[in-house]
Structure formats: C-alpha cells, structure tokens
C-alpha cells in the first residue's frame, strides 16, 4: 500500500465550535498535514441517546477536511461508553480485583466481555461503517484506543469470570487437568468443577501463580476477541482499501500485540518521549529506540505513529517543555526506526476535561506558535523524501527475543526486588544501541537464522520445543545469550524438577546453576577475565568497577568457560558469566543483571565473536550522544543522525553520501538537530 499521508494530527472537532473548524482545516493544510484521526472518544456525540445515531457533525468535519486535502482515520469509540448506557446497564462497568466497580467519569470504564456492551458496540461500528464506507475522504480505521490503557486491573466482574471459565474449559478440557497444571493441591485449592473457578480476585493472602498467568493470557485473548468483533464488521462493510490499525503502547503487555496485529493491516504506536508520567523529564534515546524497535518487531514491518508528542504533556501536573528542535527530532526518531507516517497528538490544547494540560500543536488560544512552526519546518523538510524510504526497515543482525509470556510470568513473580522483564530488555538493548548496532525485537517463534546474535532475556518459562530451536540455531553457527532465571519453570508456571537449572538448556550452555542469591537491592562485584571466550581461560583481568545486581546465579561449569566471576560474597571466584562452544556457534549465560559498564564489555565480546559490525558503515563517525539509525532496501540505505543533546555533535560522513533532509555540513549536527543521508548500494 502506497501511502500519501506522511504527517497528520489527532483532531477533536467536537471540543470546539463549528465556526472554528474551517480555520483549523486551513491551518492544517498550511502545515502540510494530510490525515487526521477523529472520533475515538465521541460515542455520545454519535449516539446521544439509545439508537439515535448522529453522524452529520462528523461527516461535516470529514468533508471539510477532505476539501483541504486531508483524509480521515476514524476511531471506533468503544473506549468511552456514554453515561446513558452506563446508567441503563451498570453491569458494563469494569470491576477491579477488589470487587469494586469502577465509576463513570474517566475512560475505558467498560467490561470487554459483557454481551450487552458488545451488542452496543456492534451496532455502533456497523452504523459508522455504513455511513462512512463510501466517503471518499475516509481511508482507514483505528479500533478502540490504546487497549490495556486504564485497564491495568483487568475486569474481574461476573461476566469476565464466566468468559474465563469458558476459556479454561477449552484449554484444559476437564477440571482434573486444570488442578494438575495449576498445582491446586497446594493450600487445598482443588476444584471439583469449572464453575468453582474465579478470576484472581483480591484474596485474604497470596494467590496461585499458574492461575495468575492464565488470567493474563485469558485477558489478552479477550481483548483480541473484543477487537475482532469490531474489525470483522469493518472488513465486511467497508471497501478493502480501508485499512485497520490500533494505537499500541510500546512495551505495554496487557494484550499481546503479536496476536492483535493478525487482524490489523499495520500497527500504530503512541510515542511520548517526555517522561512526565513516568516521573522523569524525558526517557533516554535508547529507551525511545527500544520502544520503537519493539513496535516494529510486532510485525517486522514499518508502522504508523498515531500519537506523536507535539508539545508539553501532562494531566494534573506537567512535564518539561520540549527544547527547541526536540519535537521534530522525536518525530524523525520515529521515522528512523520505521514509521511511515507520523500523526501528532493533538491539534489544539484542550480547554476542558482531564487532559487540559496535554498540549497540542496549537496552544489553548489556537494561535500558531513554536510547536506549529517547528512542525511546519519538519514537514517541509521530511515529507518530500519520505516516499523514498517507505516500507524499508533496518536489516539487523542482532535480535532480542520479546515474549509476552515471559513478561507476564515475571510480573506474577519477579523473583527478587526490581527484577523486571522490560527493564532487562532495555538494558541489553542499550548496550547495542550505544555501539550503534541495530536490533530487532522478535517473538519466540521467529526464524532466527538471519541473525548472528540472539539475546533471550529472562527465559523463565521453558519448553523443550523452544529449547531445541535455540539449540539448533547455535548448532548452525548462531550466537546466543541467555540470562539469569533461564529454564526455571515450564509453561504452566510450575517449577521444573527434572534437571538442575538451567533445565533443558544445560547442555547448550554447558553449565549448571548450583546456587542462587536473590540480591534484591544489593550489588555484587563482578570481574571479566582475560582471554575471554575460553581461548586462554582463567586469568583474572584488571579490577574494574563492574557489578551485577538484583540476582546472582552461581555457575558450575560443565564444559563452558568462565567469562566473568563474582568478587564478593561466599561465592567469590565462582563464574557469573560463561560461554560454551556448541556446534558451530556459542552459547552464553549471564547469571546476574550486569551494570552498564559490565554490559558494555560483554556486548563487545558477544558482537566481536559473532562478527556483528556496527550498522553504520566504516566511513561514518558519529560523536557520543549522536544516535545513528538505519533503514534500508536492497538498493538504498538511509542514515538518520539524531542529536539528542543540547550541544553540537561532530560527524564524519563520506562525500558519496547525499544529505536529503535535516541539516549537516558533513561535520556537525546542531543541538536537537537531525540529518538524513542517503547511500546508493552497489550490488
Ligand atoms: C494516550 C491516549 C490519548 C491521550 C494521550 C495523553 O496516548 O491515546 O487519548 O489520552 O494519551 O494522555
Ligand atoms: Zn468484566
């Protein structure tokens, strides 16, 4: 699909008097915007009372924008059921683990399994699709809004309990199987019948870890089903050119985006690098990169940004103002990692409601100011060249496995304080990011053969089948890294008992984990040995301030060689990191969470041994603080230089590369500036 919409904006015409719409459309056109997303929170405007569908206002907005050359993506409004519906059917409100219903007045106050609510949605989506299927300006659909956002508690109402039982019955067939796989013999939790099983509501004390994991799986499936309910209607009614997408949230894991994406034409993402809601000023460039690469990894293809930060963010309090240049820079960052379209959130800062301080391109006054001007410059600069790299992605040689299952299991039992699946993913990613090595995030089922190095963080739930696939990958020459807590459990969330840790990986890794020490807040000194990779073995290197944290596995080497050893505690001198030659490849084990310095040294070893080069070709040099991201096709490669700092950064770019966007004289990139260079690839 060739896409003519490179830049767009999220628009809420219903927040403003109709007389203003024309001015908005004019300003949008002047800005170079080609697409808007509308209506995802406008249920009441579209159905003010039961069965009275009102789309005239929306159609008016769609047509008005269309006349200004701006197409529309329509959002289905299922994230915000109206008050009349809630009043009539209070059972559609979601219920927390505490058994308390969440009230009306926010958003996502819906139970996604409730049949009454589903009926209302089916009718609404059918009506919307009928009304807009032939509208020439409507090009696609967004289902709901940020599934999982505001649903952290996951609804535990009676309707969800019922659906959970149906899901369990399908999975386990009979209750004896469930009892076995949940280990209900513990604390007398056996069930005589599926009807006795409940969602994991707040208990007097503790919970069953297998039940908790299944609950997360169930809810992910439920959300996919809830989404399919809508996407199926749109597919049936609308022309096939209408695309369907959803705005995902990076590493959010309430729903498996791998599963959800099967019903979408492409995935979208909402990117807010200003980190106010995480309690920080901005997330780091590596975190932005990981988030974007994580999104690309859902399908392995380019994506849209459906909400790109356009100004100050905030609800009750606000985050820092983006520095001059930072808004365009972050948008180019999105593109550099694989966005084919960037839609800014939102058009105009809203004067009412929860998000009065989540600013838009226009301030409250509606008068164009800095954000508008900066975005105008960005669009003038980037839109003409974006056609070029549409559809392209980096050809990464390194993959990090991202598994919802592992993340869920670690959430259920983090094992030690601060052990967090996604922080670990980010930590390994950062080491490669700093080396300017492009990384793909891949599902556990991915074909790994095109990667030279694969990192599998916290492979906690194991299966023989997947272990065998990893083994084959290494046998055939792959290099793989496993980390602490690998092979601890099976997929039921039951501890493996057949072999010592790391269970079915022992042979591949050539180790056993003989002891472990949950470090929690403690750190432990770790030293890298000389002659790593087992070539000269044993000798200790200079003492460096490297340490491990959170966890320490003590390794007994059964064929593997040590790479690093602990230098503290009663296991001082024992191996912390190992390598095993296996087939034509190598398998590494990291028994702790390495500090940044240690991680950098390890990454150096892994990439060197696996012959992974920086993704930036030899002629290019970029000073620290300057990110270089790459997209490529068979014929061309594009280098995106992104200066995430307030200082000018030096670069060396070979003369045969053409500057196609941004500013750079081949010697420096301005503070918060960007530059895009193109390279013709010879065969
Ligand atoms: C999310 C939502 C938007 C808006 C912004 C700001 O990304 O999708 O509707 O709420 O956050 O909070
Ligand atoms: Zn429910």
XYZ file of C-alpha atoms and ligand atoms in Angstrom:
696
model
C 0.000 0.000 0.000
C 1.493 3.312 -1.077
C 0.556 5.880 1.453
C 0.114 9.548 0.734
C -0.138 10.556 4.316
C 3.216 11.268 5.797
C 2.078 13.597 8.547
C -1.191 14.049 10.331
C -2.819 15.065 13.565
C -5.377 13.808 16.066
C -8.332 16.105 15.864
C -11.286 16.608 18.190
C -13.664 18.942 16.334
C -16.320 18.160 18.958
C -14.280 20.135 21.506
C -14.625 23.352 19.516
C -17.400 25.441 17.975
C -18.138 24.534 14.401
C -17.182 28.023 13.220
C -13.616 27.235 14.145
C -13.341 24.106 12.014
C -12.678 25.978 8.805
C -9.762 27.850 10.388
C -8.409 24.581 11.747
C -8.626 22.932 8.347
C -6.925 25.895 6.742
C -4.088 25.848 9.278
C -3.696 22.102 8.959
C -3.424 22.375 5.220
C -0.907 25.151 5.555
C 1.087 22.934 7.873
C 1.162 20.161 5.303
C -0.930 17.673 7.250
C -2.605 15.024 5.129
C -4.510 12.911 7.604
C -6.447 13.249 10.838
C -7.716 10.700 13.314
C -11.090 11.536 14.785
C -14.000 10.247 16.843
C -12.321 7.635 19.050
C -13.847 9.195 22.163
C -17.044 10.614 20.697
C -19.628 7.969 21.423
C -22.110 10.338 22.967
C -21.853 12.757 20.066
C -22.566 9.876 17.687
C -25.344 8.294 19.756
C -26.649 10.852 22.235
C -29.464 8.565 23.239
C -30.054 4.930 22.561
C -30.455 4.138 18.883
C -30.362 7.755 17.709
C -27.255 7.814 15.584
C -25.921 11.263 14.702
C -23.093 11.330 12.228
C -23.858 14.589 10.460
C -21.375 16.578 12.528
C -18.630 14.033 11.882
C -19.375 13.834 8.210
C -19.261 17.608 8.033
C -15.821 17.609 9.643
C -14.592 14.771 7.413
C -15.780 16.546 4.265
C -14.467 19.917 5.301
C -11.025 18.494 5.977
C -11.233 16.453 2.804
C -11.709 19.622 0.795
C -8.440 20.800 2.285
C -6.685 17.663 1.106
C -6.832 15.924 4.470
C -8.049 12.338 4.802
C -9.587 10.777 7.892
C -8.899 7.746 10.031
C -11.964 7.017 12.135
C -11.594 5.647 15.622
C -14.287 3.351 16.964
C -15.484 4.849 20.260
C -15.508 1.715 22.402
C -13.119 3.207 24.972
C -15.771 5.619 26.213
C -19.334 4.315 26.614
C -21.755 7.172 27.297
C -23.479 7.886 30.595
C -26.959 6.896 29.421
C -25.675 3.433 28.611
C -23.885 3.067 31.917
C -26.977 4.251 33.779
C -29.151 1.756 31.956
C -26.660 -1.110 32.254
C -24.342 -0.543 35.215
C -23.077 -4.079 34.707
C -20.964 -2.888 31.768
C -18.667 -1.026 34.158
C -15.460 -2.873 34.921
C -14.820 -4.397 38.302
C -11.422 -4.392 39.986
C -9.730 -7.250 41.847
C -11.232 -5.745 44.985
C -14.731 -6.491 43.673
C -15.466 -2.776 43.360
C -16.941 -1.413 40.153
C -15.061 1.499 38.604
C -17.268 4.508 38.050
C -18.177 6.675 35.104
C -16.176 9.865 34.598
C -12.897 8.715 33.115
C -12.476 6.433 30.133
C -12.164 2.724 29.480
C -14.911 2.212 32.010
C -16.045 -0.854 30.132
C -16.103 -4.578 30.621
C -14.879 -6.122 27.408
C -16.617 -9.450 27.850
C -20.035 -8.024 28.630
C -22.502 -9.109 25.935
C -24.774 -6.107 26.370
C -21.844 -3.788 25.818
C -20.644 -5.843 22.883
C -24.072 -5.531 21.280
C -23.965 -1.774 21.604
C -20.523 -1.746 20.012
C -21.575 -3.996 17.160
C -24.443 -1.653 16.391
C -22.304 1.476 16.636
C -19.493 0.118 14.463
C -21.998 -1.142 11.905
C -23.657 2.266 11.765
C -20.332 4.077 11.471
C -19.061 1.746 8.778
C -22.308 2.040 6.803
C -22.257 5.783 6.998
C -18.621 6.263 6.031
C -17.856 3.300 3.771
C -18.306 5.386 0.643
C -16.967 8.644 1.942
C -14.031 9.424 -0.355
C -12.045 11.041 2.434
C -12.166 8.151 4.892
C -9.135 5.942 4.442
C -8.956 3.731 7.483
C -9.955 2.813 10.993
C -8.457 2.649 14.428
C -10.112 0.125 16.709
C -10.769 1.458 20.220
C -7.895 3.377 21.780
C -4.774 2.025 23.472
C -6.100 -1.352 24.561
C -4.827 -2.025 28.023
C -4.505 1.623 28.963
C -6.627 2.248 32.055
C -7.288 -1.468 32.166
C -4.365 -2.340 34.362
C -6.608 -4.084 36.834
C -8.331 -6.153 34.144
C -12.017 -6.500 34.731
C -12.938 -9.277 37.187
C -16.709 -8.997 37.045
C -19.074 -11.957 36.839
C -19.242 -11.729 33.076
C -15.445 -11.919 32.845
C -15.474 -14.785 35.341
C -17.868 -16.626 33.051
C -15.708 -15.993 29.996
C -12.631 -17.064 31.933
C -14.291 -20.399 32.718
C -15.169 -20.937 29.069
C -11.559 -20.156 28.138
C -10.258 -22.540 30.800
C -12.569 -25.323 29.739
C -11.344 -25.027 26.198
C -7.754 -25.104 27.342
C -7.940 -27.863 29.967
C -10.944 -29.903 28.801
C -11.562 -31.274 32.270
C -11.063 -29.893 35.716
C -8.537 -32.566 36.703
C -6.161 -31.224 34.107
C -6.625 -27.749 35.483
C -5.998 -28.966 39.016
C -2.801 -30.658 37.882
C -1.500 -27.716 35.854
C -2.326 -25.112 38.435
C -0.948 -27.235 41.279
C -4.105 -26.767 43.280
C -3.038 -29.407 45.789
C -1.276 -26.520 47.485
C -3.394 -24.891 50.200
C -6.391 -27.023 49.382
C -7.260 -25.174 46.222
C -8.633 -28.148 44.249
C -11.742 -27.513 42.179
C -14.466 -30.090 41.619
C -15.913 -28.219 38.698
C -15.025 -25.304 36.413
C -17.940 -23.398 37.886
C -15.963 -23.045 41.122
C -13.095 -21.196 39.458
C -12.990 -17.425 39.876
C -10.809 -14.654 38.467
C -7.847 -13.985 40.740
C -9.714 -11.503 42.909
C -8.087 -9.994 45.936
C -7.601 -12.820 48.411
C -7.012 -12.830 52.124
C -3.432 -13.787 51.362
C -1.384 -14.843 48.331
C -2.541 -16.282 45.035
C -1.947 -19.209 42.728
C 0.840 -18.312 40.290
C -0.462 -20.539 37.478
C -3.930 -19.059 37.804
C -2.469 -15.551 37.655
C -0.560 -16.359 34.490
C -3.575 -17.940 32.824
C -5.618 -14.892 33.783
C -3.215 -12.644 31.865
C -3.325 -14.971 28.878
C -7.098 -15.053 29.022
C -7.380 -11.291 29.147
C -5.036 -10.831 26.234
C -7.208 -13.202 24.203
C -10.325 -11.422 25.388
C -9.049 -8.075 24.144
C -8.153 -9.584 20.765
C -11.651 -11.025 20.557
C -13.161 -7.683 21.580
C -11.163 -6.000 18.846
C -12.017 -8.632 16.232
C -15.673 -8.075 16.923
C -15.166 -4.597 15.530
C -12.575 -5.212 12.836
C -14.702 -8.007 11.336
C -17.636 -5.649 10.925
C -15.464 -3.028 9.251
C -13.925 -5.603 6.918
C -17.356 -6.803 5.957
C -18.874 -3.420 5.259
C -16.046 -1.159 4.117
C -14.057 -1.303 0.892
C -10.890 -3.319 1.120
C -8.765 -0.197 0.665
C -9.794 0.925 4.136
C -7.026 -0.090 6.494
C -7.467 -1.126 10.095
C -4.947 -0.342 12.790
C -4.671 0.116 16.526
C -2.576 2.552 18.537
C -0.299 0.375 20.651
C 1.751 1.473 23.632
C 5.327 0.274 23.258
C 6.119 -2.481 25.701
C 2.728 -2.388 27.364
C 1.695 -6.001 27.747
C -1.952 -6.168 28.710
C -2.649 -7.585 25.279
C -0.196 -9.476 23.117
C 0.383 -7.218 20.134
C 1.699 -10.238 18.249
C -1.793 -11.703 18.457
C -3.660 -8.450 17.994
C -1.702 -7.484 14.884
C -3.043 -10.513 13.000
C -6.322 -8.642 12.481
C -4.663 -5.326 11.589
C -3.180 -4.042 8.338
C -0.353 -2.440 10.276
C 0.310 -1.452 13.851
C 0.486 2.073 15.163
C 2.191 3.437 18.219
C 1.801 6.383 20.571
C 5.138 7.991 21.351
C 5.619 10.416 24.199
C 9.320 10.729 24.975
C 8.594 13.438 27.526
C 8.510 11.164 30.513
C 6.386 13.223 32.878
C 4.020 10.357 33.612
C 6.994 8.180 34.489
C 8.173 10.861 36.895
C 11.159 11.912 34.771
C 11.915 14.679 32.292
C 12.403 12.611 29.193
C 13.071 8.983 28.528
C 16.538 8.265 27.140
C 17.318 7.971 23.433
C 17.964 4.260 23.961
C 14.560 3.857 25.580
C 12.884 5.667 22.699
C 14.778 3.436 20.280
C 13.795 0.288 22.154
C 10.156 1.341 22.261
C 10.097 1.998 18.525
C 12.053 -1.107 17.600
C 9.721 -3.040 19.881
C 6.772 -1.753 17.878
C 8.438 -2.594 14.568
C 9.149 -6.025 15.990
C 5.454 -6.820 16.352
C 5.170 -7.425 12.622
C 8.730 -6.839 11.430
C 7.341 -4.088 9.206
C 7.012 -0.306 9.251
C 4.333 1.214 11.425
C 2.442 4.455 11.928
C 2.802 6.735 14.871
C -0.797 7.558 15.688
C 0.107 9.902 18.522
C 3.409 11.728 18.433
C 4.178 14.207 21.174
C 3.733 17.734 19.885
C 4.247 19.860 22.971
C 4.162 19.776 26.781
C 2.435 16.721 28.221
C 0.575 16.458 31.489
C -2.632 15.801 33.319
C -2.742 17.263 36.837
C 0.881 18.375 36.609
C 3.029 18.851 33.547
C 6.330 17.624 32.204
C 9.135 19.839 30.917
C 8.685 21.887 27.780
C 10.367 20.219 24.804
C 13.510 22.134 23.832
C 13.575 23.945 20.518
C 14.090 21.256 17.916
C 13.110 18.355 20.116
C 9.592 17.894 18.716
C 10.837 17.467 15.115
C 13.753 15.398 16.389
C 11.463 12.926 18.145
C 9.306 12.693 15.032
C 12.363 11.907 12.925
C 13.363 9.361 15.566
C 10.036 7.628 14.965
C 10.683 7.632 11.235
C 14.274 6.486 11.634
C 13.128 3.337 13.427
C 10.434 2.503 10.895
C 7.446 4.868 10.933
C 5.996 5.536 7.504
C 3.520 8.088 8.889
C 3.585 10.368 11.901
C 0.331 11.689 13.340
C 0.757 14.274 16.080
C -1.265 14.354 19.257
C -3.228 16.626 19.273
C -4.297 19.548 17.121
C -5.151 22.078 19.787
C -4.626 22.046 23.538
C -7.975 21.261 25.048
C -9.659 23.753 27.326
C -11.742 21.179 29.194
C -11.503 17.776 30.826
C -8.790 15.526 32.190
C -6.226 16.420 29.555
C -6.322 20.200 29.592
C -2.558 20.207 30.009
C -1.687 17.574 27.456
C -0.816 20.211 24.898
C -1.262 20.086 21.163
C 0.347 21.668 18.151
C -1.706 24.784 18.881
C -1.845 26.272 22.375
C -5.166 26.858 24.126
C -5.511 30.180 22.303
C -5.483 28.419 18.950
C -2.846 30.822 17.644
C 0.073 29.070 15.926
C 3.261 29.298 17.964
C 6.561 27.454 18.343
C 5.265 23.892 18.029
C 3.357 24.820 14.877
C 6.373 26.489 13.324
C 8.735 23.668 14.222
C 6.389 21.047 12.853
C 5.909 23.114 9.702
C 9.648 23.135 9.149
C 9.812 19.408 9.775
C 7.072 18.602 7.287
C 8.511 20.833 4.574
C 11.820 19.125 5.042
C 10.831 15.493 5.509
C 7.567 14.931 3.625
C 9.167 15.132 0.156
C 11.704 12.401 0.913
C 9.594 10.030 2.955
C 8.181 8.306 -0.096
C 11.722 7.060 -0.652
C 12.096 5.008 2.457
C 8.513 3.893 2.819
C 8.378 0.180 3.561
C 12.065 -0.078 4.440
C 13.378 -1.389 7.745
C 16.866 -1.939 9.121
C 18.471 -5.258 8.250
C 19.523 -6.063 11.760
C 21.935 -8.840 12.585
C 21.041 -8.887 16.243
C 17.704 -9.897 17.724
C 16.342 -9.649 21.219
C 13.508 -12.042 21.935
C 10.492 -10.261 23.350
C 7.928 -12.638 24.800
C 4.655 -11.610 26.416
C 4.589 -14.906 28.284
C 7.948 -14.297 29.954
C 6.961 -10.759 30.862
C 3.692 -11.934 32.383
C 5.347 -14.690 34.384
C 7.918 -12.256 35.755
C 5.155 -9.851 36.725
C 3.429 -12.625 38.615
C 6.641 -13.440 40.487
C 9.545 -11.043 39.912
C 11.743 -13.478 41.884
C 13.654 -10.648 43.549
C 13.105 -6.963 44.075
C 13.283 -4.881 40.930
C 13.694 -7.803 38.558
C 11.647 -6.639 35.636
C 11.410 -8.218 32.242
C 11.166 -4.972 30.332
C 13.991 -3.241 32.206
C 16.170 -6.195 31.316
C 15.164 -5.984 27.665
C 16.026 -2.302 27.734
C 19.367 -2.879 29.434
C 20.548 -5.363 26.795
C 19.182 -3.172 24.035
C 21.044 -0.134 25.347
C 24.410 -1.869 25.193
C 23.861 -2.489 21.481
C 22.307 0.910 20.883
C 25.419 2.544 22.345
C 27.521 0.556 19.895
C 25.302 1.792 17.049
C 24.137 -1.710 16.309
C 20.621 -2.034 15.058
C 18.403 -4.522 16.874
C 15.173 -6.314 16.030
C 12.810 -7.438 18.743
C 11.345 -10.767 17.711
C 8.796 -13.217 19.073
C 9.939 -16.552 20.419
C 8.630 -18.240 17.286
C 10.707 -16.118 14.881
C 13.054 -17.591 12.311
C 16.405 -16.764 13.867
C 18.587 -17.909 11.010
C 19.147 -14.413 9.657
C 20.604 -13.175 12.932
C 24.188 -13.577 14.023
C 23.453 -12.852 17.646
C 20.279 -13.520 19.589
C 19.662 -12.397 23.150
C 16.972 -14.126 25.151
C 16.454 -12.186 28.383
C 14.873 -13.963 31.332
C 13.859 -17.149 29.565
C 11.969 -18.131 32.657
C 9.191 -20.303 31.234
C 10.793 -23.003 29.165
C 9.606 -25.631 26.770
C 11.590 -28.468 25.251
C 10.443 -27.488 21.807
C 11.731 -23.942 22.036
C 14.920 -25.054 23.774
C 15.525 -27.354 20.813
C 15.017 -24.472 18.375
C 17.588 -22.413 20.250
C 19.942 -25.373 20.258
C 19.576 -25.808 16.503
C 20.208 -22.133 15.959
C 23.521 -22.347 17.812
C 24.450 -25.682 16.241
C 24.197 -23.976 12.871
C 26.521 -21.186 13.860
C 24.344 -18.763 15.818
C 25.495 -16.970 18.947
C 23.002 -16.808 21.754
C 22.844 -15.164 25.164
C 20.646 -16.427 27.974
C 20.306 -14.653 31.267
C 19.521 -15.380 34.902
C 16.425 -17.419 35.754
C 16.511 -19.268 32.453
C 14.709 -22.592 32.392
C 13.250 -22.264 35.885
C 9.670 -23.130 35.029
C 7.539 -24.813 32.434
C 4.795 -23.064 30.536
C 2.275 -23.841 33.253
C 4.326 -21.677 35.626
C 5.362 -24.772 37.553
C 8.993 -25.176 38.632
C 10.995 -27.659 36.593
C 12.132 -30.591 38.687
C 13.657 -32.999 36.205
C 17.051 -31.377 35.823
C 19.138 -28.922 37.744
C 18.957 -25.352 36.435
C 19.016 -24.162 33.706
C 16.966 -27.274 32.901
C 16.710 -28.093 29.229
C 19.388 -25.513 28.393
C 22.102 -27.178 30.474
C 23.719 -28.947 27.569
C 23.587 -25.991 25.237
C 25.049 -23.689 27.873
C 27.454 -26.261 29.369
C 26.624 -25.178 32.902
C 24.542 -25.904 35.929
C 23.326 -23.231 38.275
C 24.256 -24.732 41.615
C 23.282 -21.881 43.906
C 21.494 -18.626 43.554
C 21.341 -15.482 45.608
C 18.415 -13.092 45.164
C 20.355 -9.867 45.643
C 17.359 -7.560 45.795
C 18.805 -4.086 46.423
C 22.393 -5.367 46.864
C 25.114 -5.193 44.279
C 27.895 -7.633 43.749
C 31.294 -7.009 42.234
C 31.965 -8.902 39.026
C 35.220 -9.127 37.088
C 35.734 -10.005 33.490
C 38.521 -12.499 32.890
C 41.316 -12.101 30.404
C 41.277 -14.170 27.259
C 37.543 -14.337 27.245
C 35.577 -16.790 25.208
C 37.532 -19.606 26.704
C 40.514 -19.269 24.451
C 43.149 -18.786 27.115
C 40.919 -19.223 30.143
C 41.165 -18.455 33.756
C 43.432 -15.472 34.237
C 41.898 -12.562 36.041
C 41.840 -9.141 34.456
C 42.300 -5.730 35.929
C 39.795 -4.864 38.592
C 37.066 -2.739 37.094
C 34.082 -1.262 38.785
C 31.720 -3.726 37.253
C 28.958 -5.256 39.219
C 25.856 -7.320 38.997
C 22.585 -6.538 40.664
C 19.190 -7.962 41.545
C 20.214 -11.590 41.247
C 23.312 -13.824 41.293
C 23.420 -17.308 39.814
C 26.458 -19.314 40.865
C 27.574 -21.419 37.920
C 29.146 -24.823 37.887
C 30.903 -25.223 34.569
C 30.175 -28.447 32.716
C 32.134 -27.730 29.593
C 31.605 -23.989 29.426
C 34.356 -21.472 30.136
C 34.037 -18.572 32.517
C 33.950 -15.038 31.137
C 33.384 -13.212 34.382
C 33.487 -14.140 38.044
C 31.992 -12.755 41.246
C 34.396 -10.925 43.531
C 32.264 -10.698 46.642
C 30.327 -12.925 48.945
C 30.842 -16.534 49.814
C 30.835 -17.412 46.125
C 33.670 -15.024 45.263
C 35.702 -16.532 42.435
C 32.787 -18.521 41.040
C 31.606 -17.964 37.488
C 28.958 -15.303 36.862
C 29.088 -15.288 33.064
C 30.021 -18.216 30.844
C 30.430 -19.248 27.245
C 30.041 -22.654 25.691
C 31.137 -23.722 22.225
C 28.233 -25.667 20.811
C 28.119 -26.929 17.234
C 29.294 -24.095 15.042
C 28.162 -21.398 17.454
C 28.462 -20.201 21.009
C 26.030 -20.032 23.901
C 26.497 -17.507 26.702
C 24.935 -17.350 30.125
C 24.758 -14.232 32.280
C 23.861 -15.081 35.870
C 23.200 -11.557 37.099
C 21.955 -8.252 35.759
C 25.134 -6.543 34.562
C 25.874 -2.930 35.395
C 26.135 -0.643 32.400
C 29.919 -0.939 32.208
C 29.876 -4.700 32.540
C 27.117 -4.957 29.980
C 29.112 -2.825 27.544
C 32.133 -5.105 27.903
C 30.044 -8.198 27.458
C 28.321 -6.727 24.418
C 31.751 -6.055 22.989
C 32.674 -9.721 23.415
C 29.412 -11.066 22.010
C 29.376 -8.840 18.953
C 33.043 -9.395 18.227
C 32.741 -13.165 18.488
C 29.581 -13.192 16.378
C 31.143 -10.814 13.828
C 28.399 -8.268 14.230
C 29.529 -4.895 12.997
C 28.069 -1.558 13.740
C 25.140 -0.841 11.458
C 26.902 2.344 10.456
C 29.302 1.797 7.562
C 33.006 2.317 8.105
C 33.255 5.783 6.608
C 30.820 7.258 9.122
C 31.821 8.513 12.513
C 29.431 9.994 14.997
C 30.302 11.538 18.322
C 28.842 10.118 21.519
C 25.319 11.413 22.093
C 24.527 11.281 18.417
C 22.249 8.415 17.538
C 22.600 6.897 14.090
C 19.689 4.762 12.921
C 19.446 2.974 9.609
C 16.666 1.967 7.233
C 17.391 0.168 4.007
C 16.145 -1.542 0.897
C 18.190 -3.655 -1.494
C 19.170 -0.543 -3.403
C 19.493 2.205 -0.862
C 20.341 2.827 2.714
C 19.416 5.865 4.809
C 21.308 7.043 7.839
C 19.424 9.138 10.360
C 21.671 11.199 12.596
C 19.776 12.292 15.676
C 21.344 14.717 18.083
C 19.618 14.137 21.402
C 21.773 16.666 23.221
C 21.893 20.414 23.648
C 25.381 20.531 22.122
C 26.640 20.466 18.586
C 27.898 16.978 17.719
C 30.669 16.100 15.337
C 30.232 13.658 12.482
C 32.268 12.400 9.609
C 30.222 11.475 6.588
C 31.864 10.199 3.400
C 31.283 12.537 0.428
C 29.447 9.908 -1.619
C 26.510 10.048 0.801
C 23.818 12.619 -0.029
C 22.183 14.780 2.571
C 18.477 14.520 1.790
C 16.874 16.057 4.883
C 17.801 17.915 8.022
C 20.921 19.977 8.399
C 24.529 18.881 8.461
C 27.593 20.069 6.612
C 29.129 16.632 6.965
C 30.974 17.863 10.029
C 28.398 18.647 12.666
C 24.774 18.241 13.640
C 23.127 21.061 15.575
C 21.710 20.679 19.096
C 18.474 18.677 18.908
C 19.015 18.608 15.173
C 18.799 15.757 12.717
C 20.243 14.897 9.344
C 19.278 12.163 6.908
C 21.845 10.838 4.451
C 21.218 8.504 1.563
C 23.596 5.859 0.285
C 23.232 4.075 -3.052
C 24.078 0.418 -2.596
C 26.067 -1.336 -5.248
C 25.171 -4.976 -5.955
C -2.841 8.440 25.187
C -4.199 8.429 24.547
C -4.702 9.772 24.173
C -4.364 10.768 25.237
C -2.882 10.777 25.498
C -2.495 11.770 26.567
O -1.782 8.228 24.398
O -4.301 7.565 23.461
O -6.092 9.695 24.030
O -5.046 10.410 26.371
O -2.515 9.525 25.956
O -2.793 11.346 27.847
Zn -15.857 -7.783 33.138
